[in-house]
mmCIF file of C-alpha atoms and ligand atoms in Angstrom:
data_model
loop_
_atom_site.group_PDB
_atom_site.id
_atom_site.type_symbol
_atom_site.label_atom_id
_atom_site.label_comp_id
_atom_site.label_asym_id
_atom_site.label_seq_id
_atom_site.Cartn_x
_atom_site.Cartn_y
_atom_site.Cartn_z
ATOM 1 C CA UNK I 970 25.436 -6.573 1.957
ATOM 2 C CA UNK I 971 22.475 -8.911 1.130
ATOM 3 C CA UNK I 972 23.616 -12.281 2.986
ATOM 4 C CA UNK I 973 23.909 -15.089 0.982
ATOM 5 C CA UNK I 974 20.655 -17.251 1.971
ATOM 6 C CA UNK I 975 18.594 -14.591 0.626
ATOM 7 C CA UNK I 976 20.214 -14.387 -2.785
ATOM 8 C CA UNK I 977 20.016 -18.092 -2.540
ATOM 9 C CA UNK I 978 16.650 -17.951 -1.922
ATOM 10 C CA UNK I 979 15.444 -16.014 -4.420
ATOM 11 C CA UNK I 980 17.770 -17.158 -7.005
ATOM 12 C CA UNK I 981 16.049 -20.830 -6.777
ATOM 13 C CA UNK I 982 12.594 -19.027 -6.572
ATOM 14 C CA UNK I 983 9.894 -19.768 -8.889
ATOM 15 C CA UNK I 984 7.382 -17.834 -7.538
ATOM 16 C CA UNK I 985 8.640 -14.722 -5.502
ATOM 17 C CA UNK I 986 5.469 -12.607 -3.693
ATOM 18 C CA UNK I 987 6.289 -8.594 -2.862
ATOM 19 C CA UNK I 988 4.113 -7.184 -0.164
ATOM 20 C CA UNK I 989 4.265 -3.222 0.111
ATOM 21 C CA UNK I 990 3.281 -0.491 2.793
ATOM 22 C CA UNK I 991 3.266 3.539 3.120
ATOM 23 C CA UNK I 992 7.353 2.731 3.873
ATOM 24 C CA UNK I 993 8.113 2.483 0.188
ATOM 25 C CA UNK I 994 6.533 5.321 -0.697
ATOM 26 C CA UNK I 995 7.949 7.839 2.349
ATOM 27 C CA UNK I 996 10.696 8.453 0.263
ATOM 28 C CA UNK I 997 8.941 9.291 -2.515
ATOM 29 C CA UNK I 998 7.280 12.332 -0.131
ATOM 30 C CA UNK I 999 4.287 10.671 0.416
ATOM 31 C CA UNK I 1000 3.794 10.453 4.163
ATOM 32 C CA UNK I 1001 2.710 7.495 6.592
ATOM 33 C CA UNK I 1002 -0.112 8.309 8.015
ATOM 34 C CA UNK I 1003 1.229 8.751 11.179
ATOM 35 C CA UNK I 1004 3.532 11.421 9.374
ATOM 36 C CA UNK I 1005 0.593 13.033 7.919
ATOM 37 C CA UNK I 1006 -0.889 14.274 11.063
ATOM 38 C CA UNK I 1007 0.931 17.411 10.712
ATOM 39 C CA UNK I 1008 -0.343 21.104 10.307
ATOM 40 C CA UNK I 1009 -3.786 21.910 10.530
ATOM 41 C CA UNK I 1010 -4.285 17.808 10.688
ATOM 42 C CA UNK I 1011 -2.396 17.361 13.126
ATOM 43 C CA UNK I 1012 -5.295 17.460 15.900
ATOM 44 C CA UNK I 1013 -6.940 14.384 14.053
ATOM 45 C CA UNK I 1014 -5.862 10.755 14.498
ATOM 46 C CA UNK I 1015 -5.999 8.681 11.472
ATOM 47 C CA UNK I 1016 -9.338 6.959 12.541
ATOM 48 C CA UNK I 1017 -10.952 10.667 12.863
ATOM 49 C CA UNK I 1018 -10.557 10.584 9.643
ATOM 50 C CA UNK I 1019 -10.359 7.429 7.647
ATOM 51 C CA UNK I 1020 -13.184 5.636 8.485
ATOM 52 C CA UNK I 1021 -16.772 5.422 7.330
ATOM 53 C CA UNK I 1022 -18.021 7.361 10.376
ATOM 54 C CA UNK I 1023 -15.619 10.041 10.041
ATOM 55 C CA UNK I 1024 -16.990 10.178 7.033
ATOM 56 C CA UNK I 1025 -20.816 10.176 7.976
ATOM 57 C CA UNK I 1026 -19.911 12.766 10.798
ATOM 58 C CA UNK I 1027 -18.183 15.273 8.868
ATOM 59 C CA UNK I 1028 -17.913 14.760 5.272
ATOM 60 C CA UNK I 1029 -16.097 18.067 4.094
ATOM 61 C CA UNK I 1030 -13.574 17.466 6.744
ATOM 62 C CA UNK I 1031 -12.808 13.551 6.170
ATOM 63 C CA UNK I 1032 -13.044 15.046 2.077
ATOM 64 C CA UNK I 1033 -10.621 18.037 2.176
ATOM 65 C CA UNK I 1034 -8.069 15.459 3.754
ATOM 66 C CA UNK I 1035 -7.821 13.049 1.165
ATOM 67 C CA UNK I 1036 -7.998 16.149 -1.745
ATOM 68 C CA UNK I 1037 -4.416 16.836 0.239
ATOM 69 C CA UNK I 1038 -3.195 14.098 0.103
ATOM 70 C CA UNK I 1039 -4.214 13.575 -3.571
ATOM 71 C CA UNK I 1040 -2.064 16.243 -3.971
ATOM 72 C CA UNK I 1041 1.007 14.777 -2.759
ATOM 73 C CA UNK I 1042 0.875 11.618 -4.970
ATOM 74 C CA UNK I 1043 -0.111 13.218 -8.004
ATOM 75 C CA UNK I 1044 3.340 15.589 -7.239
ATOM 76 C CA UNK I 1045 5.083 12.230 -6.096
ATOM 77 C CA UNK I 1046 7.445 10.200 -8.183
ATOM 78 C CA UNK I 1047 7.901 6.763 -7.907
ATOM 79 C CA UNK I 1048 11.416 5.974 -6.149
ATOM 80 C CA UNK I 1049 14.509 3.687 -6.594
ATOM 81 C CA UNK I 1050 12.439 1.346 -4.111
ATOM 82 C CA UNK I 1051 9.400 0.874 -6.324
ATOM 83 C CA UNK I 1052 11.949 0.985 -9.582
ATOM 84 C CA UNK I 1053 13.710 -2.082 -7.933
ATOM 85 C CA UNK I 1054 10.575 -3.926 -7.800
ATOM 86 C CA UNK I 1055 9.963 -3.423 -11.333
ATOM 87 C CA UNK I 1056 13.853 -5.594 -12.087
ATOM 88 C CA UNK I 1057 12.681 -8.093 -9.578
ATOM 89 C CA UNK I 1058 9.299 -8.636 -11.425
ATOM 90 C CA UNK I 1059 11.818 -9.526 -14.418
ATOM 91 C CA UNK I 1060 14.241 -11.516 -12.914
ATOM 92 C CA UNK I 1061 11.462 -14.405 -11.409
ATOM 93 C CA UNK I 1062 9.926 -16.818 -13.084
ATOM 94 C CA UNK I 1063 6.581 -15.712 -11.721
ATOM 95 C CA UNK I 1064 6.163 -12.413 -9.538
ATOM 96 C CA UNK I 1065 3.460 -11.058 -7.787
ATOM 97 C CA UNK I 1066 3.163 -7.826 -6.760
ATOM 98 C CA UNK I 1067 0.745 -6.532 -3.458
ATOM 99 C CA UNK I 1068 0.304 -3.256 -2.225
ATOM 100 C CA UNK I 1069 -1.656 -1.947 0.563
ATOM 101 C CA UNK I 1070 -0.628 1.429 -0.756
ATOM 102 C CA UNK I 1071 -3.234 3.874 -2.369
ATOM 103 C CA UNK I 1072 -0.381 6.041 -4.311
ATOM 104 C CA UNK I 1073 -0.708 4.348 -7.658
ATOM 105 C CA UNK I 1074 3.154 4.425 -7.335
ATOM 106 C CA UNK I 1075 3.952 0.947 -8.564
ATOM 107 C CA UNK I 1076 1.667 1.073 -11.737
ATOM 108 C CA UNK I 1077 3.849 4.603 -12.488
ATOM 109 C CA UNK I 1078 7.160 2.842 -11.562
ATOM 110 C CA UNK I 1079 6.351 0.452 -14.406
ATOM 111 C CA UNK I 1080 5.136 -2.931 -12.084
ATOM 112 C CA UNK I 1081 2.500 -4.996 -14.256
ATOM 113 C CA UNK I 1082 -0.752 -6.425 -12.333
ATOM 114 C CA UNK I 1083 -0.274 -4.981 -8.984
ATOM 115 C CA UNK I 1084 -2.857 -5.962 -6.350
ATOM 116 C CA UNK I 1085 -4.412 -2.924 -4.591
ATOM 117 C CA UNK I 1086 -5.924 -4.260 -1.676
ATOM 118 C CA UNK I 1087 -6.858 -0.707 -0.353
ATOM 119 C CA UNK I 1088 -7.978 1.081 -3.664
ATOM 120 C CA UNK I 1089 -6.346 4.111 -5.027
ATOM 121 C CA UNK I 1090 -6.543 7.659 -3.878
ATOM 122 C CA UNK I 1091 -6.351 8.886 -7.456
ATOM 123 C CA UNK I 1092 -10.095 7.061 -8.327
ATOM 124 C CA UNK I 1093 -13.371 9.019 -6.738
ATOM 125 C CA UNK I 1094 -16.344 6.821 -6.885
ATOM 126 C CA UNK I 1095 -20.050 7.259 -5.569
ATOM 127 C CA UNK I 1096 -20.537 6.843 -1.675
ATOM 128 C CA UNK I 1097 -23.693 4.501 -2.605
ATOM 129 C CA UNK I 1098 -23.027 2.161 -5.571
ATOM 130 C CA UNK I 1099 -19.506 2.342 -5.407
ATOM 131 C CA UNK I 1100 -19.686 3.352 -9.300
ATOM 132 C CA UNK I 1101 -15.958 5.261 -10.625
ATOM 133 C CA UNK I 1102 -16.911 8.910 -11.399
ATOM 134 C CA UNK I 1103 -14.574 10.695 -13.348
ATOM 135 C CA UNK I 1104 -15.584 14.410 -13.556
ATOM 136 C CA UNK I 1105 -17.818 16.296 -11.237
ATOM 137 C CA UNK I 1106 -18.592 19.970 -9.729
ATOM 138 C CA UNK I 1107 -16.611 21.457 -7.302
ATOM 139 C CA UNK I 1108 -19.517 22.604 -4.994
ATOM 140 C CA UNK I 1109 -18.678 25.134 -2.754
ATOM 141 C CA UNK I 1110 -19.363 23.023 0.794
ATOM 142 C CA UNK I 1111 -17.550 19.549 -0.274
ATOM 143 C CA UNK I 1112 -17.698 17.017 -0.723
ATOM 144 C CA UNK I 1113 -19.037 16.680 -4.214
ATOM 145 C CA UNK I 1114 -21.856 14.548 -5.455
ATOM 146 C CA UNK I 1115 -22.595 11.490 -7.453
ATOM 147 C CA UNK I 1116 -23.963 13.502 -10.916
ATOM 148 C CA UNK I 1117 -26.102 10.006 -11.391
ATOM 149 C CA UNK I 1118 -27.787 10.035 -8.087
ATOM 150 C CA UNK I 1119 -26.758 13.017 -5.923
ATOM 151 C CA UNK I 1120 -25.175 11.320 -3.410
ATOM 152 C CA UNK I 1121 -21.768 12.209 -1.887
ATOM 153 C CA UNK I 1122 -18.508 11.444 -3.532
ATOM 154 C CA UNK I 1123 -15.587 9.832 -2.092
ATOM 155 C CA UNK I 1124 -11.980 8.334 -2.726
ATOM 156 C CA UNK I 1125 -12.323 5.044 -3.703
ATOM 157 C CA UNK I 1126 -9.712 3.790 -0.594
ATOM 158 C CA UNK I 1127 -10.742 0.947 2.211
ATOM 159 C CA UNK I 1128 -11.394 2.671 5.042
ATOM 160 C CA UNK I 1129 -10.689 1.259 8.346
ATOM 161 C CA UNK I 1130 -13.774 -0.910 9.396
ATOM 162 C CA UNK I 1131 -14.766 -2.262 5.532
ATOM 163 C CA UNK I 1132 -14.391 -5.190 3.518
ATOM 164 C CA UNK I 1133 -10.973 -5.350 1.037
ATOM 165 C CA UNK I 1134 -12.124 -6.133 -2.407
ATOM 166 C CA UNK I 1135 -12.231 -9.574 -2.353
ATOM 167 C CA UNK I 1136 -10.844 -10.651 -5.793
ATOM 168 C CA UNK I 1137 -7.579 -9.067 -5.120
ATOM 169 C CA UNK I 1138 -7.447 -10.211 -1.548
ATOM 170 C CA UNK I 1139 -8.274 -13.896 -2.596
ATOM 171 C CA UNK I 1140 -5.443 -13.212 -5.433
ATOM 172 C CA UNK I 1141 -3.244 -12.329 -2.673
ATOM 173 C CA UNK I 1142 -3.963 -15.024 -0.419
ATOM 174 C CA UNK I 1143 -3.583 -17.774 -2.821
ATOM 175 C CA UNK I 1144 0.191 -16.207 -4.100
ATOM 176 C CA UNK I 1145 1.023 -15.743 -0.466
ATOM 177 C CA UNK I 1146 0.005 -19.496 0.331
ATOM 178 C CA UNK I 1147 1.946 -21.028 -3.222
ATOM 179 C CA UNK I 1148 4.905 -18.930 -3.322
ATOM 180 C CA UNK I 1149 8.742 -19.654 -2.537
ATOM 181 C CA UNK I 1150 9.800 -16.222 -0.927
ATOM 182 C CA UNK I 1151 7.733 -13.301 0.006
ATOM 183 C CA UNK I 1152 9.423 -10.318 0.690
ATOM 184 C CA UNK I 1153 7.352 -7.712 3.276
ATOM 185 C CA UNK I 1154 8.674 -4.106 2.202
ATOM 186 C CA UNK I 1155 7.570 -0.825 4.563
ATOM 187 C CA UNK I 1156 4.848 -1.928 6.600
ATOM 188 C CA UNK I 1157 4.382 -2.547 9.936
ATOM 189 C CA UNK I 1158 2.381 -5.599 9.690
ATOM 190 C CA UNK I 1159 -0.471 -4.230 12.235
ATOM 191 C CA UNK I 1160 -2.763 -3.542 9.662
ATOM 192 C CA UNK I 1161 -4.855 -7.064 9.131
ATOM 193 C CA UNK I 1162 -5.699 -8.868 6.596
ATOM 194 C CA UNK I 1163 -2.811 -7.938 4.807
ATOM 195 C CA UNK I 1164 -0.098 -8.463 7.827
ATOM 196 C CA UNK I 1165 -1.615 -11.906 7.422
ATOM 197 C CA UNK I 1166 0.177 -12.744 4.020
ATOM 198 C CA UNK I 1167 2.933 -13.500 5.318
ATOM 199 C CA UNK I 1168 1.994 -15.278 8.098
ATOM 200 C CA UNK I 1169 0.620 -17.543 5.124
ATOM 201 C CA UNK I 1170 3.795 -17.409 3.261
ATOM 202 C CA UNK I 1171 5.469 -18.613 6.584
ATOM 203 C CA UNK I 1172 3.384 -21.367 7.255
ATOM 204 C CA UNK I 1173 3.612 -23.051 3.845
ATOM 205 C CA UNK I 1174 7.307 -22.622 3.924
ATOM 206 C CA UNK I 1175 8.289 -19.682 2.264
ATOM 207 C CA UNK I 1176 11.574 -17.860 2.517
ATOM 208 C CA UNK I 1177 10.300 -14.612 4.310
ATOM 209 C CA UNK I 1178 12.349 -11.437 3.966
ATOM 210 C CA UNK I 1179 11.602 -8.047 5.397
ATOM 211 C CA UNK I 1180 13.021 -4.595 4.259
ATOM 212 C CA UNK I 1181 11.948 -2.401 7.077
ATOM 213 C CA UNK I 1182 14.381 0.224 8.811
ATOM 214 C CA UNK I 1183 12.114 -0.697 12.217
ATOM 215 C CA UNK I 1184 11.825 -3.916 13.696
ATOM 216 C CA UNK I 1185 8.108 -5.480 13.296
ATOM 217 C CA UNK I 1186 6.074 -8.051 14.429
ATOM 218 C CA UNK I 1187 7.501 -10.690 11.705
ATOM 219 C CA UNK I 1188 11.499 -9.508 12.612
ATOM 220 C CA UNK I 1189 11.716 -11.300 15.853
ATOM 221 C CA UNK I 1190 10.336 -14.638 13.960
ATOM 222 C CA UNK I 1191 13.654 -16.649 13.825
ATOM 223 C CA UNK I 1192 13.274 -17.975 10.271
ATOM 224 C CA UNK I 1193 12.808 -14.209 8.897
ATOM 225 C CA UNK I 1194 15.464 -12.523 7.514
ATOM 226 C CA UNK I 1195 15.849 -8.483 7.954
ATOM 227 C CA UNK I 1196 17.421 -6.286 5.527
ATOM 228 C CA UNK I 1197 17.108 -3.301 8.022
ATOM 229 C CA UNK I 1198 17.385 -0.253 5.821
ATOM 230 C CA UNK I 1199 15.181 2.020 3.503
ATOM 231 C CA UNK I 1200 13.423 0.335 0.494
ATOM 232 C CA UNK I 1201 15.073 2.850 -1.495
ATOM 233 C CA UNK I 1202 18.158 1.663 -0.997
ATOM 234 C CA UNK I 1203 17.970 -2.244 0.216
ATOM 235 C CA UNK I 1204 15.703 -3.221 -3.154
ATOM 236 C CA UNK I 1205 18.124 -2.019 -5.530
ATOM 237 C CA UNK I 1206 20.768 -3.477 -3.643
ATOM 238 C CA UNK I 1207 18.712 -7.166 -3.603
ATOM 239 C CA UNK I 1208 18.156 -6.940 -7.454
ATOM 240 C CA UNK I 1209 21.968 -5.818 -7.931
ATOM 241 C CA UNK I 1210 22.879 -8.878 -6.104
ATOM 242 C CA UNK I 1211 20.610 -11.143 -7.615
ATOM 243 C CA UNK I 1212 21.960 -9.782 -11.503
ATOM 244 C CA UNK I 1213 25.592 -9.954 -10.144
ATOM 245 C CA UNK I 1214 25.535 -13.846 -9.104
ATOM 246 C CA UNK I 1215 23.845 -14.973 -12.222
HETATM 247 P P1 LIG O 260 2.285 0.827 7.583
HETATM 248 O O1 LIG O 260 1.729 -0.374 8.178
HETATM 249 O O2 LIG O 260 2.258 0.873 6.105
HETATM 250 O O3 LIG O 260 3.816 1.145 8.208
HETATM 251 C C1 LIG O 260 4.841 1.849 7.579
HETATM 252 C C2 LIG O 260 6.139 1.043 7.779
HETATM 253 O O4 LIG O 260 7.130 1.546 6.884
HETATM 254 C C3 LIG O 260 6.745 1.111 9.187
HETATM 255 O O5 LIG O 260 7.038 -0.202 9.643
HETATM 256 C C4 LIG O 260 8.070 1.890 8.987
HETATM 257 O O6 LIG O 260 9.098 1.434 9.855
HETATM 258 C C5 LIG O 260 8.385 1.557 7.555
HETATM 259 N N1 LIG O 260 9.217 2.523 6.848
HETATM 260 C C6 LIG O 260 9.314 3.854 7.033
HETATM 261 N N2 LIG O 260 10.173 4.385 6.141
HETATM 262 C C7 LIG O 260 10.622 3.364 5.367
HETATM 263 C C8 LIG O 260 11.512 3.276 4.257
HETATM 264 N N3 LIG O 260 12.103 4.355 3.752
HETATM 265 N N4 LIG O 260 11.736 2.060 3.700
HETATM 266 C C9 LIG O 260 11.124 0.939 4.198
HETATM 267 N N5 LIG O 260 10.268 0.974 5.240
HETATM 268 C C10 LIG O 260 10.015 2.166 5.826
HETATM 269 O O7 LIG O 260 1.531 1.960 8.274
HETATM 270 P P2 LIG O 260 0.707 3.253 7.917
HETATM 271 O O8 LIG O 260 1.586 4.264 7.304
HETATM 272 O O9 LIG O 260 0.018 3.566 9.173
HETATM 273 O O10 LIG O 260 -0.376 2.802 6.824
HETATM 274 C C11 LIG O 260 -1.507 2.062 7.113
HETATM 275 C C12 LIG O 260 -2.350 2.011 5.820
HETATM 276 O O11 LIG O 260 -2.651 3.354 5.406
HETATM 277 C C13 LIG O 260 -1.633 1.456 4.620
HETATM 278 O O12 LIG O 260 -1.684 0.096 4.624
HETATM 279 C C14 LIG O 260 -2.368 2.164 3.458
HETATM 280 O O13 LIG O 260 -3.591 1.551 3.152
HETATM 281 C C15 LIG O 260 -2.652 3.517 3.999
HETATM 282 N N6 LIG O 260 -1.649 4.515 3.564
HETATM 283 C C16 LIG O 260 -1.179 4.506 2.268
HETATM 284 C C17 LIG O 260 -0.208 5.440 1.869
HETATM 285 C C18 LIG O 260 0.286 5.408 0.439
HETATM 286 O O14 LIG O 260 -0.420 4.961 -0.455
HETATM 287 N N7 LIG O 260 1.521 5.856 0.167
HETATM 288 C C19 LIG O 260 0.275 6.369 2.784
HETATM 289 C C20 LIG O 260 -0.250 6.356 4.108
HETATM 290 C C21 LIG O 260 -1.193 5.415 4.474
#
């Protein structure tokens, strides 16, 4: 049941802001990355692994990660959660979509003009200019390298300690601070800048509304609404309720 503030809410929207973490995406299969510390990962923490000097320290090792977990989104599907998303892009006036996901997910799901403000596991680029490389040799110690300049390749994700791309994270920022409601979907809101978003939203008096099974930070703020659940089901419920009363 989707209480009736929220419907109101969004119904007099005209400018509605979705904000997306690994939760949307667990039920696709793709795990957290707390989840993906399993198997032969499992004795690495997530900052052994995704940051620059993980990177630097062991290269084939920080490489042979993400090629896993490139496997699981390019088996993935995009779920009822993300599908839902794609109806509520339709049914605002103006809808922004951010994602601190690297799955690609939303783009497959159908969602136009998504903000990736961590990359996308799916693109390998050149460990020195950055530059998108889109074939390469498999060498037999990984990680690849650059054919222009023979430097390493790597996934072209924000690892833990570096700068967001700035266009999409001043994009973000300035939907966060101008929109009506912004609805926080599977994340934790630990992870800065993006846990900041809302904080923005909040501030310039934005209905906020989080779809999180878990409490988070933003759940005990009294304004905030909670629709405690999976995204999987809560989003399709939201956009069902938002067809039904119109
Ligand atoms: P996160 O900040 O994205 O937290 C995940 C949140 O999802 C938790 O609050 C959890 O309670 C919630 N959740 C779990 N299942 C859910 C469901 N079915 N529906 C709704 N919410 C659900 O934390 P993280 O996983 O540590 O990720 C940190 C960063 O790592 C991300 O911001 C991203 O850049 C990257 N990452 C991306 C992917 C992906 O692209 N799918 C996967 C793992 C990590």
């Amino acid at each position: 049941m989707i209480p009736p503030p929220v419907i109101a809410a969004l119904r007099g929207a005209r400018h509605v802001v979705a904000l997306t973490g690994s939760g949307i995406s667990a039920e696709s299969g793709i795990p957290t990355f707390r989840e993906a510390q399993t198997g032969i990962w499992a004795q690495f923490r997530p900052e052994e692994l995704a940051t620059p000097e993980a990177f630097a320290a062991a290269p084939a090792r920080v490489w042979e990660w993400y090629a896993w977990r490139r496997t699981l989104v390019q088996a993935a599907a995009p779920n009822a959660g993300h599908f839902a998303l794609v109806r509520l892009e339709t049914l605002a006036p103006r809808f922004t979509l951010v994602t601190q996901n690297v799955d690609g997910l939303h783009a497959r799901a159908g969602s136009t003009a998504v903000l990736e403000l961590h990359g996308n596991i799916l693109r390998t680029v050149c460990s020195k200019d950055r530059q998108v490389v889109e074939s390469w040799t498999e060498p037999a110690q990984p990680p690849p390298r650059c054919p222009a300049c023979d430097m390493f390749l790597r996934p072209d994700v924000v690892w833990f300690g570096e700068m967001l791309p700035m266009r999409q994270l001043e994009a973000a920022m300035a939907a966060a601070a101008a929109c009506d409601v912004f609805i926080a979907v599977g994340t934790s809101g630990l992870v800065y800048p993006a846990a900041g978003l809302p904080l923005v939203a909040l501030d310039n008096g934005a209905t906020v509304i989080v779809v999180n099974p878990d409490e988070t930070p933003l759940t005990s703020h009294p304004t905030v609404h909670h629709l405690r659940g999976a995204a999987a089901a809560v989003l399709p419920a939201l956009a069902d309720a938002l067809t039904a009363t119109r």
